[in-house]
XYZ file of C-alpha atoms in Angstrom:
677
model
C 29.057 -33.751 -19.026
C 27.822 -30.763 -16.972
C 24.776 -32.671 -15.750
C 26.940 -35.624 -14.748
C 29.300 -33.465 -12.701
C 26.372 -31.626 -11.128
C 24.736 -34.918 -10.166
C 27.957 -36.216 -8.609
C 28.372 -32.954 -6.679
C 24.801 -33.059 -5.415
C 25.111 -36.724 -4.353
C 28.331 -35.947 -2.478
C 26.733 -32.985 -0.707
C 23.724 -35.127 0.128
C 25.881 -37.785 1.769
C 27.906 -35.251 3.754
C 24.952 -33.181 4.989
C 23.631 -34.315 8.342
C 20.127 -33.676 9.585
C 19.580 -33.240 13.326
C 17.090 -35.772 14.618
C 15.196 -33.164 16.652
C 13.841 -30.434 14.404
C 12.872 -28.323 17.387
C 16.419 -27.927 18.687
C 17.517 -24.374 18.072
C 20.085 -21.793 18.951
C 18.485 -19.187 21.160
C 17.584 -16.087 19.224
C 17.901 -12.694 20.871
C 15.392 -9.870 21.065
C 15.963 -6.737 18.982
C 15.214 -3.334 20.505
C 13.978 -0.152 18.855
C 15.006 2.998 20.738
C 14.389 6.700 20.384
C 17.347 8.866 19.311
C 18.633 9.228 22.899
C 18.643 5.480 23.575
C 16.807 6.155 26.838
C 13.359 5.048 25.668
C 12.594 1.553 24.363
C 9.844 1.962 21.795
C 9.439 -1.725 20.935
C 10.946 -5.145 21.525
C 11.171 -7.382 18.470
C 11.483 -10.955 19.578
C 11.117 -14.384 18.086
C 10.854 -17.684 19.921
C 9.652 -16.219 23.187
C 6.319 -15.665 21.463
C 5.697 -19.180 20.214
C 3.487 -21.930 21.592
C 3.718 -25.500 20.319
C 0.368 -27.238 19.965
C -0.528 -30.811 19.061
C -1.913 -32.205 15.837
C -5.447 -32.482 17.196
C -5.471 -28.817 18.209
C -5.017 -27.703 14.601
C -8.259 -27.678 12.553
C -8.179 -29.539 9.252
C -9.156 -26.450 7.244
C -6.110 -24.652 8.647
C -3.951 -27.340 7.026
C -5.916 -27.129 3.793
C -5.707 -23.340 3.592
C -1.973 -23.417 4.358
C -1.239 -26.000 1.665
C -3.311 -24.098 -0.904
C -1.548 -20.836 -0.061
C 2.010 -22.191 0.162
C 2.456 -25.589 -1.518
C -0.244 -27.069 -3.772
C 1.700 -30.292 -4.358
C 2.622 -30.906 -0.723
C 1.166 -34.445 -0.543
C 2.610 -35.543 -3.887
C 6.243 -34.352 -3.775
C 9.142 -35.746 -1.736
C 10.381 -32.506 -0.287
C 10.927 -30.512 -3.448
C 8.677 -29.459 -6.324
C 10.710 -29.841 -9.500
C 8.373 -27.716 -11.606
C 8.632 -24.821 -9.157
C 12.405 -25.246 -8.936
C 12.809 -25.178 -12.724
C 10.609 -22.101 -13.009
C 12.491 -20.232 -10.288
C 15.882 -21.395 -11.614
C 15.018 -19.970 -15.023
C 14.174 -16.613 -13.420
C 17.352 -16.660 -11.323
C 19.577 -17.461 -14.294
C 17.989 -14.719 -16.381
C 18.492 -12.186 -13.580
C 21.981 -13.517 -12.745
C 20.984 -13.683 -9.064
C 18.739 -15.668 -6.749
C 15.406 -13.838 -6.983
C 12.840 -16.651 -6.585
C 12.850 -19.705 -4.393
C 10.041 -22.039 -5.420
C 10.261 -23.484 -1.914
C 7.879 -26.172 -0.673
C 6.538 -26.287 2.872
C 9.228 -28.848 3.682
C 11.944 -26.579 2.290
C 10.602 -23.654 4.309
C 10.680 -25.811 7.419
C 14.296 -26.777 6.675
C 15.251 -23.162 6.116
C 13.500 -21.930 9.267
C 15.045 -24.705 11.370
C 18.622 -24.878 10.125
C 19.477 -22.181 7.570
C 19.493 -18.425 7.066
C 17.483 -16.504 4.468
C 20.383 -15.346 2.324
C 19.520 -15.744 -1.335
C 22.527 -17.824 -2.418
C 22.914 -20.980 -4.482
C 24.674 -22.754 -1.617
C 21.802 -22.100 0.782
C 19.289 -23.229 -1.822
C 21.112 -26.510 -2.426
C 21.373 -27.235 1.304
C 17.678 -26.411 1.669
C 16.801 -28.973 -1.018
C 19.005 -31.654 0.520
C 17.606 -31.123 4.005
C 14.034 -31.087 2.684
C 14.545 -34.483 1.051
C 16.032 -35.893 4.255
C 13.218 -34.434 6.366
C 10.709 -36.168 4.110
C 12.506 -39.478 4.762
C 12.510 -39.048 8.549
C 9.053 -37.573 9.155
C 5.503 -38.123 7.945
C 3.619 -35.461 6.002
C 1.421 -34.814 9.026
C 4.464 -34.292 11.252
C 6.065 -31.975 8.705
C 2.929 -29.872 8.357
C 2.444 -29.729 12.141
C 6.044 -28.618 12.662
C 5.671 -26.012 9.930
C 2.481 -24.624 11.469
C 4.206 -24.405 14.852
C 7.312 -22.785 13.333
C 6.235 -20.331 10.660
C 6.141 -16.541 11.397
C 2.797 -14.789 10.896
C 4.011 -11.283 11.682
C 3.545 -9.023 14.708
C 5.885 -11.380 16.594
C 3.376 -14.231 16.322
C 5.253 -17.458 15.561
C 3.156 -20.545 14.934
C -0.563 -20.899 14.380
C -1.358 -20.911 18.120
C 0.064 -17.441 18.835
C -1.178 -16.115 15.490
C -4.732 -17.119 16.441
C -4.415 -15.397 19.793
C -2.724 -12.287 18.386
C -5.139 -11.588 15.550
C -8.416 -13.172 16.709
C -7.986 -13.607 20.481
C -8.901 -17.294 20.319
C -7.308 -20.719 20.318
C -6.303 -22.284 17.025
C -8.874 -25.067 17.430
C -11.617 -22.402 17.468
C -10.631 -20.717 14.205
C -13.230 -20.436 11.441
C -12.574 -21.125 7.762
C -12.408 -17.443 6.750
C -9.963 -16.755 9.604
C -7.809 -19.728 8.636
C -7.678 -18.512 5.021
C -6.595 -15.036 6.117
C -3.865 -16.399 8.395
C -2.628 -18.699 5.633
C -1.758 -15.650 3.493
C 0.508 -14.034 6.111
C 3.700 -16.180 6.118
C 4.546 -15.123 2.560
C 5.141 -11.491 3.678
C 4.202 -11.071 7.357
C 4.995 -7.375 7.689
C 3.629 -6.275 4.340
C 0.303 -8.120 4.739
C -0.041 -7.449 8.470
C -3.685 -6.892 9.534
C -2.279 -3.996 11.570
C -0.514 -2.458 8.577
C -1.279 -0.392 5.485
C -2.028 -3.103 2.895
C -5.379 -4.444 4.085
C -6.989 -4.490 0.628
C -4.222 -6.706 -0.732
C -4.448 -9.011 2.297
C -8.203 -9.500 1.811
C -7.669 -10.103 -1.910
C -5.169 -12.879 -1.184
C -7.541 -14.425 1.359
C -10.307 -14.561 -1.260
C -7.949 -16.219 -3.745
C -7.146 -18.931 -1.192
C -10.874 -19.589 -0.695
C -11.434 -19.660 -4.476
C -8.659 -22.218 -4.856
C -10.068 -24.425 -2.092
C -13.469 -24.322 -3.782
C -12.023 -25.122 -7.188
C -10.196 -28.154 -5.807
C -13.376 -29.206 -3.917
C -11.440 -29.638 -0.688
C -14.235 -28.201 1.491
C -17.997 -28.086 1.077
C -19.015 -25.285 -1.312
C -21.662 -23.954 1.048
C -19.059 -23.389 3.771
C -16.782 -21.696 1.238
C -19.518 -19.259 0.208
C -20.244 -18.458 3.835
C -16.557 -17.771 4.437
C -16.349 -15.506 1.391
C -19.243 -13.388 2.633
C -17.704 -12.950 6.072
C -15.877 -9.671 6.693
C -12.917 -11.255 8.439
C -11.041 -8.026 8.983
C -13.811 -6.807 11.303
C -12.920 -9.653 13.658
C -9.269 -8.635 14.051
C -8.670 -7.670 17.678
C -6.883 -4.415 18.538
C -3.136 -4.631 18.817
C -2.352 -4.618 22.538
C 1.300 -5.533 22.579
C 3.450 -3.143 24.589
C 4.524 -0.506 22.129
C 5.299 3.199 22.195
C 4.859 5.505 19.182
C 3.300 2.633 17.184
C 2.911 4.309 13.779
C 6.568 5.259 13.793
C 7.645 1.843 15.108
C 5.864 -0.060 12.345
C 7.253 2.353 9.765
C 10.768 1.648 11.078
C 10.189 -2.107 11.278
C 9.031 -2.277 7.669
C 12.099 -0.313 6.531
C 14.371 -2.634 8.536
C 12.863 -5.770 7.022
C 13.110 -4.345 3.510
C 16.860 -3.936 4.021
C 17.879 -6.756 6.362
C 15.069 -9.311 6.129
C 12.750 -10.400 8.906
C 15.119 -13.098 10.245
C 17.895 -10.728 11.300
C 15.425 -8.139 12.570
C 13.408 -10.617 14.641
C 16.175 -12.964 15.768
C 19.419 -11.011 15.544
C 19.527 -9.120 18.826
C 19.872 -5.749 17.077
C 19.884 -2.359 18.760
C 18.128 0.114 16.505
C 18.560 3.759 17.435
C 15.950 5.780 15.583
C 15.769 9.477 14.737
C 12.677 9.992 16.899
C 12.821 12.868 19.373
C 10.801 11.367 22.214
C 9.904 14.655 23.897
C 8.798 16.240 20.617
C 6.787 13.116 19.821
C 4.907 13.260 23.099
C 4.333 16.990 22.657
C 2.962 16.318 19.177
C 0.699 13.499 20.358
C -0.859 15.769 22.975
C -1.341 18.646 20.542
C -2.861 16.398 17.870
C -5.286 14.918 20.400
C -6.333 18.377 21.588
C -6.616 19.621 18.023
C -8.915 16.786 16.991
C -11.169 17.507 19.962
C -11.421 21.114 18.827
C -12.115 19.990 15.260
C -15.104 17.810 16.123
C -17.406 20.754 15.401
C -16.174 20.498 11.807
C -16.916 16.745 11.676
C -13.173 15.999 11.558
C -12.266 12.911 13.582
C -8.572 12.522 12.936
C -5.256 14.251 12.325
C -1.635 13.373 11.618
C 1.639 15.217 12.180
C 5.216 14.703 11.043
C 8.337 16.764 11.584
C 11.724 16.512 9.910
C 15.144 18.050 10.266
C 15.783 19.627 6.817
C 19.542 19.543 7.358
C 19.743 15.738 7.519
C 16.316 14.328 6.582
C 15.766 12.750 9.991
C 12.198 12.109 11.131
C 11.761 13.793 14.512
C 8.092 12.984 15.032
C 5.545 10.775 13.293
C 1.959 10.725 14.543
C -0.153 8.742 12.097
C -3.483 9.315 13.869
C -4.817 10.715 17.114
C -5.083 7.205 18.618
C -3.507 4.077 17.157
C -5.843 1.842 19.145
C -9.130 3.565 18.225
C -10.905 1.277 15.766
C -13.707 3.760 15.136
C -11.353 6.063 13.259
C -9.158 3.309 11.738
C -6.476 4.543 14.096
C -3.957 1.877 13.088
C -3.718 3.370 9.606
C -0.697 5.661 9.395
C -2.132 8.665 7.570
C 1.307 10.281 7.549
C 2.385 7.873 4.801
C -0.967 7.516 3.039
C -1.531 9.354 -0.251
C -4.197 12.060 0.088
C -5.150 15.122 -1.963
C -3.035 18.061 -0.729
C -5.174 20.939 -1.981
C -3.313 24.230 -2.408
C -0.359 23.058 -0.346
C 1.006 21.709 -3.644
C 1.202 25.202 -5.207
C 4.816 25.985 -4.178
C 6.083 23.194 -6.438
C 4.446 24.804 -9.472
C 5.762 28.268 -8.612
C 9.243 26.848 -8.028
C 9.169 25.339 -11.512
C 7.974 28.634 -12.985
C 10.876 30.396 -11.286
C 13.230 27.812 -12.770
C 11.896 28.806 -16.177
C 12.675 32.479 -15.641
C 9.587 33.886 -13.976
C 10.043 35.905 -10.797
C 8.101 36.581 -7.585
C 7.585 40.062 -9.065
C 6.184 38.778 -12.366
C 2.692 40.190 -12.998
C -0.249 37.879 -13.547
C -3.976 38.544 -13.833
C -6.427 37.004 -11.388
C -9.658 37.040 -13.348
C -12.314 34.483 -14.363
C -10.547 32.228 -16.859
C -11.739 29.356 -19.040
C -8.842 26.931 -19.466
C -10.710 24.722 -21.897
C -11.902 21.088 -21.677
C -10.814 19.270 -18.532
C -11.465 15.739 -19.801
C -14.812 15.333 -18.057
C -16.875 16.927 -20.815
C -16.758 20.319 -19.114
C -14.449 23.278 -19.378
C -12.082 23.957 -16.483
C -12.999 27.315 -14.902
C -11.453 27.457 -11.417
C -12.532 29.942 -8.788
C -10.774 31.400 -5.788
C -11.618 30.280 -2.296
C -12.982 33.729 -1.375
C -15.177 33.732 -4.531
C -13.529 36.997 -5.620
C -11.011 38.016 -8.274
C -8.143 40.348 -7.482
C -7.006 41.693 -10.827
C -3.351 42.390 -11.506
C -1.120 40.749 -8.892
C 2.451 39.537 -8.649
C 3.299 35.870 -8.387
C 4.429 36.656 -4.837
C 0.982 37.943 -3.937
C -0.767 35.137 -5.791
C 1.087 32.383 -3.922
C 1.032 34.143 -0.555
C -2.734 34.686 -0.777
C -3.195 31.211 -2.321
C -5.188 32.523 -5.277
C -6.351 29.626 -7.428
C -6.660 31.165 -10.896
C -3.093 32.589 -10.944
C -1.850 29.237 -9.609
C -3.461 27.363 -12.492
C -1.985 29.889 -14.925
C 1.405 29.439 -13.287
C 1.179 25.650 -13.620
C 0.328 26.078 -17.294
C 3.362 28.299 -17.777
C 5.592 25.942 -15.785
C 4.227 22.797 -17.453
C 2.406 19.939 -15.716
C 4.990 17.260 -16.455
C 7.887 19.583 -15.669
C 6.292 20.467 -12.340
C 5.841 16.791 -11.497
C 9.496 16.214 -12.374
C 10.478 18.942 -9.920
C 8.191 17.483 -7.237
C 9.832 14.077 -7.709
C 13.238 15.695 -7.545
C 12.329 17.234 -4.192
C 11.021 14.006 -2.683
C 7.460 13.307 -3.836
C 7.180 9.570 -4.594
C 3.615 9.514 -5.970
C 2.212 11.244 -9.110
C 3.601 8.485 -11.312
C 0.813 8.205 -13.916
C 2.370 9.876 -16.916
C 0.081 12.279 -18.837
C -2.714 11.557 -16.339
C -2.767 14.853 -14.480
C -4.226 18.138 -15.681
C -4.147 21.733 -14.549
C -6.104 20.863 -11.383
C -2.879 19.292 -10.100
C -1.821 22.648 -8.649
C -5.013 22.735 -6.557
C -4.441 19.231 -5.201
C -5.656 17.101 -8.102
C -2.986 14.457 -7.464
C -2.377 12.493 -4.270
C 0.754 12.825 -2.134
C 1.641 11.707 1.381
C 2.126 14.053 4.299
C 5.636 12.686 4.851
C 6.605 13.204 1.201
C 5.282 16.739 0.970
C 6.914 17.741 4.243
C 10.167 16.313 2.880
C 9.680 18.348 -0.312
C 9.229 21.544 1.697
C 12.379 20.604 3.618
C 14.343 21.156 0.414
C 13.129 24.763 0.329
C 14.096 25.100 3.993
C 17.557 23.667 3.315
C 18.405 26.144 0.548
C 17.723 23.667 -2.271
C 19.607 20.728 -0.751
C 17.853 17.372 -0.334
C 18.448 14.725 2.306
C 16.642 11.389 1.905
C 14.052 10.884 4.634
C 15.418 8.529 7.277
C 14.045 7.090 10.510
C 17.194 5.286 11.683
C 20.314 6.838 13.197
C 22.355 3.748 13.933
C 22.102 -0.035 14.143
C 24.335 -2.244 16.278
C 24.472 -6.022 15.944
C 24.452 -8.501 18.816
C 28.222 -8.036 19.276
C 27.896 -4.261 19.577
C 29.345 -3.597 16.129
C 27.766 -0.734 14.178
C 26.323 -2.116 10.958
C 24.560 1.100 9.884
C 25.214 4.780 10.539
C 23.035 7.523 9.075
C 24.815 10.264 7.131
C 23.609 13.560 5.681
C 23.630 13.778 1.871
C 22.774 17.443 1.190
C 22.391 16.834 -2.539
C 21.651 20.031 -4.452
C 18.405 19.384 -6.336
C 17.148 22.968 -6.615
C 18.912 26.246 -7.329
C 19.324 28.020 -3.958
C 17.895 31.189 -5.530
C 14.659 29.317 -6.344
C 14.396 27.919 -2.816
C 14.971 31.390 -1.375
C 12.210 32.855 -3.534
C 9.745 30.281 -2.239
C 10.921 30.863 1.343
C 10.531 34.604 0.914
C 6.962 34.285 -0.339
C 5.769 31.667 2.170
C 7.176 33.715 5.066
C 5.718 37.016 3.783
C 2.863 37.654 6.188
C 2.108 41.076 4.696
C 1.439 39.555 1.274
C -0.643 36.789 2.868
C -2.711 39.182 5.018
C -5.333 40.392 2.448
C -6.833 36.883 2.439
C -5.747 35.346 5.741
C -5.585 38.422 7.968
C -2.501 39.835 9.638
C -2.847 37.681 12.785
C -3.417 34.362 11.014
C -2.408 30.917 12.307
C 0.612 30.774 10.000
C 2.212 33.806 11.616
C 4.260 33.336 14.785
C 5.283 36.708 16.153
C 9.036 37.178 16.406
C 9.822 33.992 14.490
C 10.879 33.499 10.870
C 8.540 30.802 9.639
C 7.362 29.862 6.147
C 4.072 27.995 5.681
C 1.372 26.975 3.218
C -2.115 25.555 3.722
C -4.251 23.343 1.530
C -7.833 22.097 1.364
C -9.082 19.357 -0.945
C -12.437 19.359 -2.702
C -15.560 18.997 -0.561
C -13.442 19.600 2.547
C -12.118 16.038 2.697
C -8.531 16.988 3.592
C -7.010 19.959 5.383
C -3.241 20.531 5.298
C -0.625 22.857 6.683
C 3.079 22.500 5.907
C 5.531 24.961 7.419
C 9.177 25.244 8.268
C 12.231 27.115 9.445
C 15.791 26.301 8.336
C 15.954 23.819 11.251
C 12.607 22.014 11.265
C 9.799 21.227 8.823
C 6.366 20.283 10.154
C 3.383 18.897 8.269
C -0.163 18.471 9.569
C -3.155 16.743 7.995
C -6.685 16.800 9.424
C -9.800 15.015 8.209
C -11.416 11.580 8.253
C -9.678 8.334 7.322
C -12.714 7.075 5.425
C -12.671 10.205 3.228
C -15.971 11.546 4.560
C -16.328 15.275 3.885
C -15.961 17.603 6.819
C -18.344 20.510 7.322
C -18.114 23.511 5.041
C -15.330 25.814 6.180
C -13.108 22.992 7.422
C -10.117 24.296 5.509
C -6.403 24.115 6.127
C -6.193 27.448 7.926
C -9.101 26.536 10.233
C -8.385 22.992 11.394
C -4.836 22.007 10.364
C -3.017 25.309 10.921
C -3.969 25.616 14.626
C -2.435 22.182 15.298
C 0.639 23.131 13.294
C 0.964 26.499 15.048
C 0.601 25.044 18.550
C 3.293 22.498 17.797
C 5.635 25.037 16.196
C 5.089 27.512 19.023
C 6.468 24.995 21.512
C 9.125 23.518 19.237
C 10.695 26.818 18.189
C 11.717 27.541 21.756
C 14.434 24.932 21.188
C 15.944 26.667 18.168
C 17.597 29.955 17.397
C 15.485 32.292 15.314
C 17.231 31.621 12.013
C 16.497 33.876 9.070
C 15.972 32.641 5.550
C 18.636 33.844 3.132
C 17.219 36.397 0.702
C 17.328 35.883 -3.051
C 19.168 38.119 -5.498
C 16.807 40.827 -6.668
C 17.410 42.305 -10.118
C 16.059 45.793 -10.742
C 14.742 44.952 -14.169
C 12.485 42.312 -12.603
C 11.094 44.439 -9.785
C 8.060 45.646 -11.782
C 5.233 46.064 -9.286
C 7.023 45.142 -6.076
C 8.908 48.438 -5.534
C 5.834 50.562 -6.014
C 3.098 51.359 -3.568
C 0.616 48.565 -3.089
C -2.523 50.595 -3.874
C -3.501 50.767 -7.529
C -6.651 50.756 -9.609
C -7.421 48.556 -12.553
C -8.241 50.074 -15.945
C -9.846 48.737 -19.077
C -7.561 49.317 -22.120
C -10.355 51.215 -23.902
C -10.433 53.675 -21.012
C -6.735 54.452 -21.389
C -7.278 57.920 -22.854
C -9.309 58.940 -19.827
C -6.408 57.990 -17.605
C -3.943 60.433 -19.176
C -4.827 63.021 -16.583
C -4.112 60.596 -13.747
C -1.135 61.087 -11.498
C 2.269 59.778 -12.495
C 2.082 57.063 -9.815
C -1.211 55.861 -11.240
C 0.263 55.744 -14.743
C 3.143 53.594 -13.602
C 0.676 51.296 -11.940
C -1.254 50.728 -15.149
C 1.526 50.939 -17.683
C 1.336 47.184 -18.191
C -2.295 47.540 -19.248
C -1.691 49.786 -22.275
C -2.770 46.937 -24.522
C -3.375 43.213 -24.364
C -0.095 42.189 -25.955
C 2.105 44.121 -23.541
C 0.260 42.659 -20.580
C 0.287 39.099 -21.854
C 3.935 39.209 -22.853
C 4.685 39.251 -19.125
C 2.691 36.078 -18.586
C 3.870 34.058 -21.579
C 7.302 33.187 -22.838
C 5.893 31.962 -26.150
C 3.840 34.554 -28.048
C 2.201 31.865 -30.197
C 0.845 29.926 -27.239
C -2.791 28.871 -28.030
C -3.869 29.687 -24.466
C -3.284 33.406 -25.076
C -6.621 33.866 -26.815
C -8.478 32.144 -23.975
C -6.811 34.403 -21.448
C -7.513 37.475 -23.616
C -11.186 36.569 -23.703
C -11.294 36.050 -19.949
C -9.510 39.357 -19.357
C -11.863 41.211 -21.687
C -14.911 39.721 -19.960
C -13.461 40.619 -16.563
C -12.992 44.290 -17.528
C -16.417 44.439 -19.153
C -18.036 43.498 -15.836
C -15.918 46.093 -13.988
C -16.937 48.972 -16.202
């Protein structure tokens, strides 16, 4: 009964649905504009039909047709507009999900949708698409349908149709395309922005191209020798630089991808939208200049590139995004937006571990020993024995001193006390979106053993800056449709994700230049005289990445320096040497805009003050030498009172007296004192 009624309904809809005779007749689509936050600067024009060129059948190579059919519609020459098997498969998925998730659309259906329908995933649209596809098949030959499709379909980067796509990506006419180029272009219509040759998913694009060539070879549609030649060709090396008029390109493509994820490419490219972004144009241009100058200065370290982002902690708005020193420089892979690429952060990750330790009851004043420590097997067949950057050990220090001086051994101990998984949970809570391999990371995580993006980590530090309140990172202030109606307006969230007392402890430590000075010097690049600024550096192994993240309550700024291809820089190319100067130069100019806001101090409890209230000079003592110290001054005794025996010292470091790591730390401590005496 149901099938009968459905058939009658479909037949009625089929009879009532009219198909325009001219498939190329269209309503005029309007250009969308991306602006900076002031609306005074047009960063990019997103347009549709103005960038299309219709070409004839003979101007389209045969292997372009073959590659397109293989990529989009294997049964194109055998169906009559719809592929029943694909429809049944997608219908099953849609019914199970209780929504329209898959389309199973043929080339003819895509042509019908592009010509007459929108991209809303509804049953009504899908039924109309099927009806129109069947009628198109009755009115036009397969060759005509395929030609119209190839002249209609979007390839991304505002290239509509194979003619403009050929010119945009390979700077040649469609008739001059090679097989490998045709296969690469054939993969783009499925997700033009995601697979863009100018974007961040090149490996996936090349993989899809190879699958198209494999399929052509399997079906024996083209000579095998030509297929093998195409497979060996590095097609991506033939992509021409992107020369379309564009300002702040890394940021623009970031915004465009976010827009299409939410609204779809049709509305973005045809809807006449006005997109007002969060970008501060003047700050952006200041940042671009400083990054360029910084990279020039860093060439002596064999560092070719740098990236910079800045955020407003109070609302999560991106103020600047510089993904490389030059978007159009192919030698450095300038089109890659390093600001959103996952890289190893080095010691800049340490504040997350200390924040988690503070959540568990430890304090900035908690004592911890910096001594050679064997943490046991690290999974590689060796034991994990980290060393400090200065190749020295500093004895009894507070967690404040350990973080401020970026001592590695105390940081690893702190991560152990805080817990690896618990620290990752906190990092996720603050805005880190990577580190998703459960039980994969070890104690080296606190020294940068996991990859994060510059944007994510800067957003995480913004939570500290904002007194524990998180605002989702956003690049868009407002969107108006073609009628001037606001369809999106950004709003601050200020969700409390971290106890304000914990945030204030981190702020206090990272802005404590006196505690930082023993390692970095009093006049280091993280200190800006007369300004309240918190900051942390990081350097990955073999000097592949250098980081500096710093902030005030009003702005958070992150800088990365290094090489896109992961080549090591020269020895000494650390965060304080090549990233911090860029960060400092930017902050020095930016802070003139803001009042000198102070970080709120945390509540200090006398019973937790331990070492912090006493004078900073003290001498270490081996427990066996305790009797000799009885004649020492009272001040000296108070300095060493936590060294009366191993258990009293270690009870400060551990919350669980039965922890199996205690014995390892006892052994390391004993060995340390043996070498000192």
